[in-house]
mmCIF file of C-alpha atoms in Angstrom:
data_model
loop_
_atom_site.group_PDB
_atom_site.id
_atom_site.type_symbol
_atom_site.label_atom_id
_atom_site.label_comp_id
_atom_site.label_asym_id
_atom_site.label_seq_id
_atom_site.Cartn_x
_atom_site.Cartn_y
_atom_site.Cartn_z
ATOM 1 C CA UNK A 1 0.000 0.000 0.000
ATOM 2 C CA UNK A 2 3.141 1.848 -0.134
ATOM 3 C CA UNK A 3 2.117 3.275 -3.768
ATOM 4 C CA UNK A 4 -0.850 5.421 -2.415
ATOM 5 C CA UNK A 5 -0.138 8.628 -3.636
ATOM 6 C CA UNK A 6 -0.363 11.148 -0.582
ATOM 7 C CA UNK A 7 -3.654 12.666 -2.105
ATOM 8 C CA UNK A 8 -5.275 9.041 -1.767
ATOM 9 C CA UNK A 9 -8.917 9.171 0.512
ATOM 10 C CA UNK A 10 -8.015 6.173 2.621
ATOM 11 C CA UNK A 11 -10.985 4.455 4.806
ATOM 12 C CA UNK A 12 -10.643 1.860 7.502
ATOM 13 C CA UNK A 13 -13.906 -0.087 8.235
ATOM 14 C CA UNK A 14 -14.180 -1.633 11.820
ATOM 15 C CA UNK A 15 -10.489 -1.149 12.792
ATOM 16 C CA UNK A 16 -11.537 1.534 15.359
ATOM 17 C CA UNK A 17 -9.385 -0.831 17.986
ATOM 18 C CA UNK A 18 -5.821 0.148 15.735
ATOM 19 C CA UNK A 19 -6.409 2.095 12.365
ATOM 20 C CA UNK A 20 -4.343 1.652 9.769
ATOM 21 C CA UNK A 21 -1.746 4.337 10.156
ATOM 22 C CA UNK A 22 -2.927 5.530 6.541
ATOM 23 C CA UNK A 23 -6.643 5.860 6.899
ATOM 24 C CA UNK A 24 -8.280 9.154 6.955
ATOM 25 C CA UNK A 25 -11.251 8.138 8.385
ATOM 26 C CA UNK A 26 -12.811 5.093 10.488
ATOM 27 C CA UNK A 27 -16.116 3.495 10.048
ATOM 28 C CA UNK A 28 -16.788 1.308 12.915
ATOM 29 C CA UNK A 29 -19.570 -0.133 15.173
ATOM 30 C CA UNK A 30 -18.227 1.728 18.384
ATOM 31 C CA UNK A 31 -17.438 5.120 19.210
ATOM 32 C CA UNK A 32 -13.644 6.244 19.482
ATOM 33 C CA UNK A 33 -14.055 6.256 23.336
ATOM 34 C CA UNK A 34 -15.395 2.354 22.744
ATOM 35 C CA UNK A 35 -12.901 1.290 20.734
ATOM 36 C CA UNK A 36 -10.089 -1.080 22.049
ATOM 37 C CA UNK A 37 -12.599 -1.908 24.842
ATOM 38 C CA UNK A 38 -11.296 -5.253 26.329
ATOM 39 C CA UNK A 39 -13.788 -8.039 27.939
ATOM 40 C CA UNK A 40 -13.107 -5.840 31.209
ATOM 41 C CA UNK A 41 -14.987 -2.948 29.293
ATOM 42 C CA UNK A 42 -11.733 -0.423 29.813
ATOM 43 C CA UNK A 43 -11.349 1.283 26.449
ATOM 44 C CA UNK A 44 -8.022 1.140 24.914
ATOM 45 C CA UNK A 45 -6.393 3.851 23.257
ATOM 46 C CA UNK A 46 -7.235 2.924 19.685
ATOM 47 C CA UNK A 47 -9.732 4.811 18.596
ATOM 48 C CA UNK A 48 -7.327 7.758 20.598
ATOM 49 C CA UNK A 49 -5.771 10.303 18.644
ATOM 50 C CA UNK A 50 -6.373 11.669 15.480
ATOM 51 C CA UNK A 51 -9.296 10.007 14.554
ATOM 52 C CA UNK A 52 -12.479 11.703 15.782
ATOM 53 C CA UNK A 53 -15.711 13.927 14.630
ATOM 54 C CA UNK A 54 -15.878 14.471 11.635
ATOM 55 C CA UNK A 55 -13.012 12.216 10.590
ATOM 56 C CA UNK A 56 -14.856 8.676 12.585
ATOM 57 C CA UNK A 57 -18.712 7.131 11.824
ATOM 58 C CA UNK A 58 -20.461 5.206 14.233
ATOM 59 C CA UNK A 59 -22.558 2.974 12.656
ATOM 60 C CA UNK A 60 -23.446 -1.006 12.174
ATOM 61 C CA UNK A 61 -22.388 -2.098 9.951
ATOM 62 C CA UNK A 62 -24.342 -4.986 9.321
ATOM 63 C CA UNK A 63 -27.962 -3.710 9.575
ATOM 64 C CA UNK A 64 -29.014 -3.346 5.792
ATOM 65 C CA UNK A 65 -28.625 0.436 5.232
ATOM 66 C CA UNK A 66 -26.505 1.894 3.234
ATOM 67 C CA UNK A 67 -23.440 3.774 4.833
ATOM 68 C CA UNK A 68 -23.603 7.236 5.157
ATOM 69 C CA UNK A 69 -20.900 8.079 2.006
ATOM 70 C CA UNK A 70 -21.556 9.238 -1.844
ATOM 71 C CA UNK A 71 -20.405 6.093 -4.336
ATOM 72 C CA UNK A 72 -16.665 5.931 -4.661
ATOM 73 C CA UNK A 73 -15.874 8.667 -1.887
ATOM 74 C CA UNK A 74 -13.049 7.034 -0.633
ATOM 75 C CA UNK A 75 -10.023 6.112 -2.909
ATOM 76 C CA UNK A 76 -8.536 2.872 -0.903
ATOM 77 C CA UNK A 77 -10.534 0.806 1.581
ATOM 78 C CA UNK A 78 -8.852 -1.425 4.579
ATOM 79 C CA UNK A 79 -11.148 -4.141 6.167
ATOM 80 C CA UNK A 80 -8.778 -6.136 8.526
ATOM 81 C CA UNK A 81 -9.695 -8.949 10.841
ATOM 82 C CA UNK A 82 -12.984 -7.926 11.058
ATOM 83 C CA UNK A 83 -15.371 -9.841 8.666
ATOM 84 C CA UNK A 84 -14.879 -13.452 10.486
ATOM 85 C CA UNK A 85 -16.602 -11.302 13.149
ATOM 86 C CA UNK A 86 -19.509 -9.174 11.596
ATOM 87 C CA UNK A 87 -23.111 -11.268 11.237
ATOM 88 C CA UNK A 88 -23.226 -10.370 7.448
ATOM 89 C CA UNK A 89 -19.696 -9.842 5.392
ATOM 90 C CA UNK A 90 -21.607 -10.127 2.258
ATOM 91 C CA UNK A 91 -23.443 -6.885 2.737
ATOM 92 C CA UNK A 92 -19.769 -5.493 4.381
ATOM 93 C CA UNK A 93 -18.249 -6.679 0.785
ATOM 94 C CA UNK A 94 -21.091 -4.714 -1.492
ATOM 95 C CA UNK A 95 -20.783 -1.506 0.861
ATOM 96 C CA UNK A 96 -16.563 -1.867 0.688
ATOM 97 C CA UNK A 97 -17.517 -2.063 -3.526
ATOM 98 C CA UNK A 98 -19.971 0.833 -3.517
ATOM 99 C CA UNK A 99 -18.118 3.752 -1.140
ATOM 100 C CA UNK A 100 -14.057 2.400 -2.467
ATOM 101 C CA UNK A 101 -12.597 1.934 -5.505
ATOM 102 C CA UNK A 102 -10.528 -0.341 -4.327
ATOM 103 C CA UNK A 103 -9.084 -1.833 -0.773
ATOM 104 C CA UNK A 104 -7.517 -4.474 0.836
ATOM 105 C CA UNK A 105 -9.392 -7.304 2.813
ATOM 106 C CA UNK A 106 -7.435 -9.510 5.365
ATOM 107 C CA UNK A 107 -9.141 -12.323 7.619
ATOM 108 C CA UNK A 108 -7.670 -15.389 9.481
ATOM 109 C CA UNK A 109 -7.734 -18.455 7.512
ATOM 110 C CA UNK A 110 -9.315 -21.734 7.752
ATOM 111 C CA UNK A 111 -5.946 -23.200 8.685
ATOM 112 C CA UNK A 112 -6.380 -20.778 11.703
ATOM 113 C CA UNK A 113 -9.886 -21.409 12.381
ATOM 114 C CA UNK A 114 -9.379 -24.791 12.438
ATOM 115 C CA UNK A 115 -6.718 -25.261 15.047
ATOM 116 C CA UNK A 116 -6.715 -25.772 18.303
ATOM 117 C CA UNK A 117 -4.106 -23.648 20.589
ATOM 118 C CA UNK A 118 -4.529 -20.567 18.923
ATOM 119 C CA UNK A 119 -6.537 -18.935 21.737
ATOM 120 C CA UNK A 120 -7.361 -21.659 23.704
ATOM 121 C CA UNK A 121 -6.651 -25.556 23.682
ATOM 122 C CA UNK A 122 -10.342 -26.172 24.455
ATOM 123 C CA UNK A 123 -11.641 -24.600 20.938
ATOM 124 C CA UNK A 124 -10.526 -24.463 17.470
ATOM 125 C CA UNK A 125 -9.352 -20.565 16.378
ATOM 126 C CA UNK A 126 -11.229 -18.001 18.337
ATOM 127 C CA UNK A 127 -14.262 -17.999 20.134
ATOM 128 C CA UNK A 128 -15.964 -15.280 18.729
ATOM 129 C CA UNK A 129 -15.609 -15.751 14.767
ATOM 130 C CA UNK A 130 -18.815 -16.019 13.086
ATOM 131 C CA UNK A 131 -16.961 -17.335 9.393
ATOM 132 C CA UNK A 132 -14.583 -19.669 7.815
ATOM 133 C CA UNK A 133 -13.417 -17.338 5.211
ATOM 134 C CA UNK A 134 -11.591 -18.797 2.203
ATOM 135 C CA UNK A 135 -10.504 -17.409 -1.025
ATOM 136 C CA UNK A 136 -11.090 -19.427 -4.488
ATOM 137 C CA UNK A 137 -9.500 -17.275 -6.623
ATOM 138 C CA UNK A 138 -10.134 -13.509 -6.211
ATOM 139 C CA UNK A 139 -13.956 -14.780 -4.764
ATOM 140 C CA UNK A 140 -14.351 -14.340 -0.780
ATOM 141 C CA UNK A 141 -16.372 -17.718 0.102
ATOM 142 C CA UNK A 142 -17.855 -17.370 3.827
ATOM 143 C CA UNK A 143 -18.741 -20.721 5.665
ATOM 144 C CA UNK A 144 -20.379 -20.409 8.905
ATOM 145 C CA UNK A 145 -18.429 -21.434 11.751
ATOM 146 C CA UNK A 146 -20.089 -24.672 13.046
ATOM 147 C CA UNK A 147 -20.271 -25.369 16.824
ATOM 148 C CA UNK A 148 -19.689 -29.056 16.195
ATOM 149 C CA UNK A 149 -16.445 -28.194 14.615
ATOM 150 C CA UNK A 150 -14.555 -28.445 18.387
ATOM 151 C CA UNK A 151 -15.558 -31.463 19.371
ATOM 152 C CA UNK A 152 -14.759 -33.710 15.700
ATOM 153 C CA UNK A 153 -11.180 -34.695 15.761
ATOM 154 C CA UNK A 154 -10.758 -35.473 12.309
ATOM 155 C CA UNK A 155 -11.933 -31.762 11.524
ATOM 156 C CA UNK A 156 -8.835 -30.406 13.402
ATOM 157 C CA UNK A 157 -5.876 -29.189 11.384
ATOM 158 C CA UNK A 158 -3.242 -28.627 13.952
ATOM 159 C CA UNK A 159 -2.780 -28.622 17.809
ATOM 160 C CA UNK A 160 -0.491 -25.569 18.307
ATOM 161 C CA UNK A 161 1.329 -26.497 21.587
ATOM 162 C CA UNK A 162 1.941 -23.182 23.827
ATOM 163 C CA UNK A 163 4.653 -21.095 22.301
ATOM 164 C CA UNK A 164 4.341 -21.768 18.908
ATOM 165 C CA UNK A 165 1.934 -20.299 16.216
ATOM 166 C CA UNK A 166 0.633 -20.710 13.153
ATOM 167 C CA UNK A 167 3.733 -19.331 10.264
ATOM 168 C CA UNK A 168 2.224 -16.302 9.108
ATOM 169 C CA UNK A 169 2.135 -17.474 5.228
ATOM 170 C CA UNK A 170 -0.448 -20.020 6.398
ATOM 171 C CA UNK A 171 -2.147 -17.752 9.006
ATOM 172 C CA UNK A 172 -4.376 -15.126 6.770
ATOM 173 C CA UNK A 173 -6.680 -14.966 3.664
ATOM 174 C CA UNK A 174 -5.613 -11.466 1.869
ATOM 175 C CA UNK A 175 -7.287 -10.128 -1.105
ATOM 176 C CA UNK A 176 -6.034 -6.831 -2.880
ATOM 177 C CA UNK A 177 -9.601 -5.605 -5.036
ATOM 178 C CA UNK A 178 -9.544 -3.192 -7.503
ATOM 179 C CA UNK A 179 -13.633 -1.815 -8.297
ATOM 180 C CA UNK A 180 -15.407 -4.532 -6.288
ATOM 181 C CA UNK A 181 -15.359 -7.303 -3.900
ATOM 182 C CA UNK A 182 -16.597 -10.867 -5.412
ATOM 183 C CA UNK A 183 -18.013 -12.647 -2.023
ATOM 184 C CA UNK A 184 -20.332 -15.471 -1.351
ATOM 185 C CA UNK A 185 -21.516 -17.768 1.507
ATOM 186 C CA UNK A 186 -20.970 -21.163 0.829
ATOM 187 C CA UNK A 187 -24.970 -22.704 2.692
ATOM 188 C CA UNK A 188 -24.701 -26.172 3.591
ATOM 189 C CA UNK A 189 -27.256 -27.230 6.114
ATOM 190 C CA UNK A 190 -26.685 -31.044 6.296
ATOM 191 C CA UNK A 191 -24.430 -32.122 9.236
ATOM 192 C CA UNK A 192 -22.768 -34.918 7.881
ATOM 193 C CA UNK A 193 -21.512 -32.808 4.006
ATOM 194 C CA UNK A 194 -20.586 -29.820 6.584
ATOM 195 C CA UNK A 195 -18.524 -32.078 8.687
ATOM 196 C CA UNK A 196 -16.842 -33.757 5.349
ATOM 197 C CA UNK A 197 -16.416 -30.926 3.745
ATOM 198 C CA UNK A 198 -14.543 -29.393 7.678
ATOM 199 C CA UNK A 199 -12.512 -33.156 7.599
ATOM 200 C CA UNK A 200 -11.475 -33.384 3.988
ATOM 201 C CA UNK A 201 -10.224 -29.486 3.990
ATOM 202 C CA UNK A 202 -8.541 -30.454 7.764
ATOM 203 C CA UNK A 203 -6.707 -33.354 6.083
ATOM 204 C CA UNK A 204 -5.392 -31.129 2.671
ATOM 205 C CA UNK A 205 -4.099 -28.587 4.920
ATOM 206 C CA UNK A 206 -2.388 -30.916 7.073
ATOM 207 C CA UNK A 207 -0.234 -32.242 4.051
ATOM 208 C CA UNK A 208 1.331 -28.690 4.032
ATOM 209 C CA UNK A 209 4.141 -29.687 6.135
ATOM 210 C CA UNK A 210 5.535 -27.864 9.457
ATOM 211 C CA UNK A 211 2.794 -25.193 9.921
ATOM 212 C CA UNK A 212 3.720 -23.459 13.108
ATOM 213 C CA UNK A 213 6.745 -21.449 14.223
ATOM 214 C CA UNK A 214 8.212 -20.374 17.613
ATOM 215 C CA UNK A 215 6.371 -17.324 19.783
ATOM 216 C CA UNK A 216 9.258 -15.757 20.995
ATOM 217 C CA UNK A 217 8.968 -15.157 25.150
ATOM 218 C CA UNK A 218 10.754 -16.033 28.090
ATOM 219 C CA UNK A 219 11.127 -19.189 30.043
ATOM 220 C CA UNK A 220 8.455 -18.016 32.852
ATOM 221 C CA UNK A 221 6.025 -17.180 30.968
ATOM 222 C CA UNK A 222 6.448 -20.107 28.532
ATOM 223 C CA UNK A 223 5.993 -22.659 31.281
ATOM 224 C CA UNK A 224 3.064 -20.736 32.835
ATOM 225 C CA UNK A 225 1.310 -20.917 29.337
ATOM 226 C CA UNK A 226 2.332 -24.622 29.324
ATOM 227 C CA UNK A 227 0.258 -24.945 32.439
ATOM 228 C CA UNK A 228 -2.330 -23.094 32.033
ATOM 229 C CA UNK A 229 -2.904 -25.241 28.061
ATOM 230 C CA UNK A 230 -2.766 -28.283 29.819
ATOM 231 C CA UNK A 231 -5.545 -27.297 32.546
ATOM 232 C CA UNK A 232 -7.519 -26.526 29.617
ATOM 233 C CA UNK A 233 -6.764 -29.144 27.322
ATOM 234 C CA UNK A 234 -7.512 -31.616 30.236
ATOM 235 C CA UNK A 235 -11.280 -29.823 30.602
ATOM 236 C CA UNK A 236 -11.684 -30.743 26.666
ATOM 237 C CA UNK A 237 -10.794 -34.135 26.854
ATOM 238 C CA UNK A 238 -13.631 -34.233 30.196
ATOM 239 C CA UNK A 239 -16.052 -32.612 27.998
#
């Protein structure tokens, strides 16, 4: 994104938490006050700074209403890490199309999702991603996230052990769009083809070789980590 000329209209949608150094404005579902908010509810200092008023729109994004912006207004478009979240990327995709000309889009990948270890040993990727977002091409396809996905073995690409991760070539889907996003969800509503279709895609990925690397951190913390994975993985296993 280097070759943004410094003239460039630059928009980041829902990265109120960190916003790309770049963007000129923010549309996101909190407020910059909100933004960064941990699970404790303290605010971080995200949204802080530069960003505010006129230059920051609160809105959701999701609710069927166009966003407040002419066609085309902004030049470039960011949307990072935040469609595995939202309930409805495809309508996130055709408002990205209608207010950018172009943009980036970056979400984890299926090789994340999949895992266990990345946040927890007791769940595959994280707990609050909606979508399995892969790319076929320069197409989006959205899966939903099944809940039986923890529990099936065979569905698992990789237990990431405590200070290791998964290498970051493996770790994203990243799609650089020039005029529109393509994007589809991929419905499948019969258990047994969705938990094929979660197995057969655990077993490709697998074949990829050595897909984790070292976390870098220090001996303490390492073995508390250790400790605190095993608790948890124990808890699984009980489940």
């Amino acid at each position: 994104m280097q070759e943004l000329p410094r003239t460039a209209r630059v928009v980041d949608v829902g990265g109120g938490a960190a916003p790309f150094v770049r963007a000129d404005h923010v549309i996101d579902a909190l407020s910059p006050d909100q933004a960064g908010a941990g699970s404790d509810g303290v605010p971080g200092n995200g949204g802080a700074g530069r960003l505010r008023g006129a230059s920051w729109t609160q809105v959701d994004l999701c609710d069927r209403r166009p966003w407040p912006f002419a066609d085309k207004s902004f030049d470039f478009a960011v949307c990072s890490h935040v469609l595995e979240d939202v309930r409805d990327p495809i309508w996130v995709c055709s408002e990205l199309s209608r207010i950018a000309k172009a943009g980036y889009i970056e979400t984890p990948s299926r090789i994340v999702e999949q895992s266990l270890g990345v946040e927890s040993p007791a769940y595959a990727g994280y707990c609050h991603h909606r979508w399995l977002v892969s790319r076929r091409g320069s197409t989006l396809e959205f899966r939903h996230k099944p809940h039986m996905l923890h529990a099936v073995d065979e569905a698992i690409v990789q237990n990431v052990p405590p200070a290791r991760k998964i290498r970051a070539r493996y770790a994203t889907v990243q799609l650089r769009w020039e005029g529109s996003v393509s994007a589809c969800e991929v419905l499948e509503f019969n258990e047994g083809r969705i938990i094929d279709e979660l197995c057969l895609y655990a077993e490709r990925a697998s074949r990829l070789g050595d897909l984790t690397e070292p976390v870098p951190m220090s001996l303490g913390r390492r073995w508390r980590k250790h400790v605190l994975y095993r608790r948890l993985a124990s808890g699984r296993r009980c489940a």
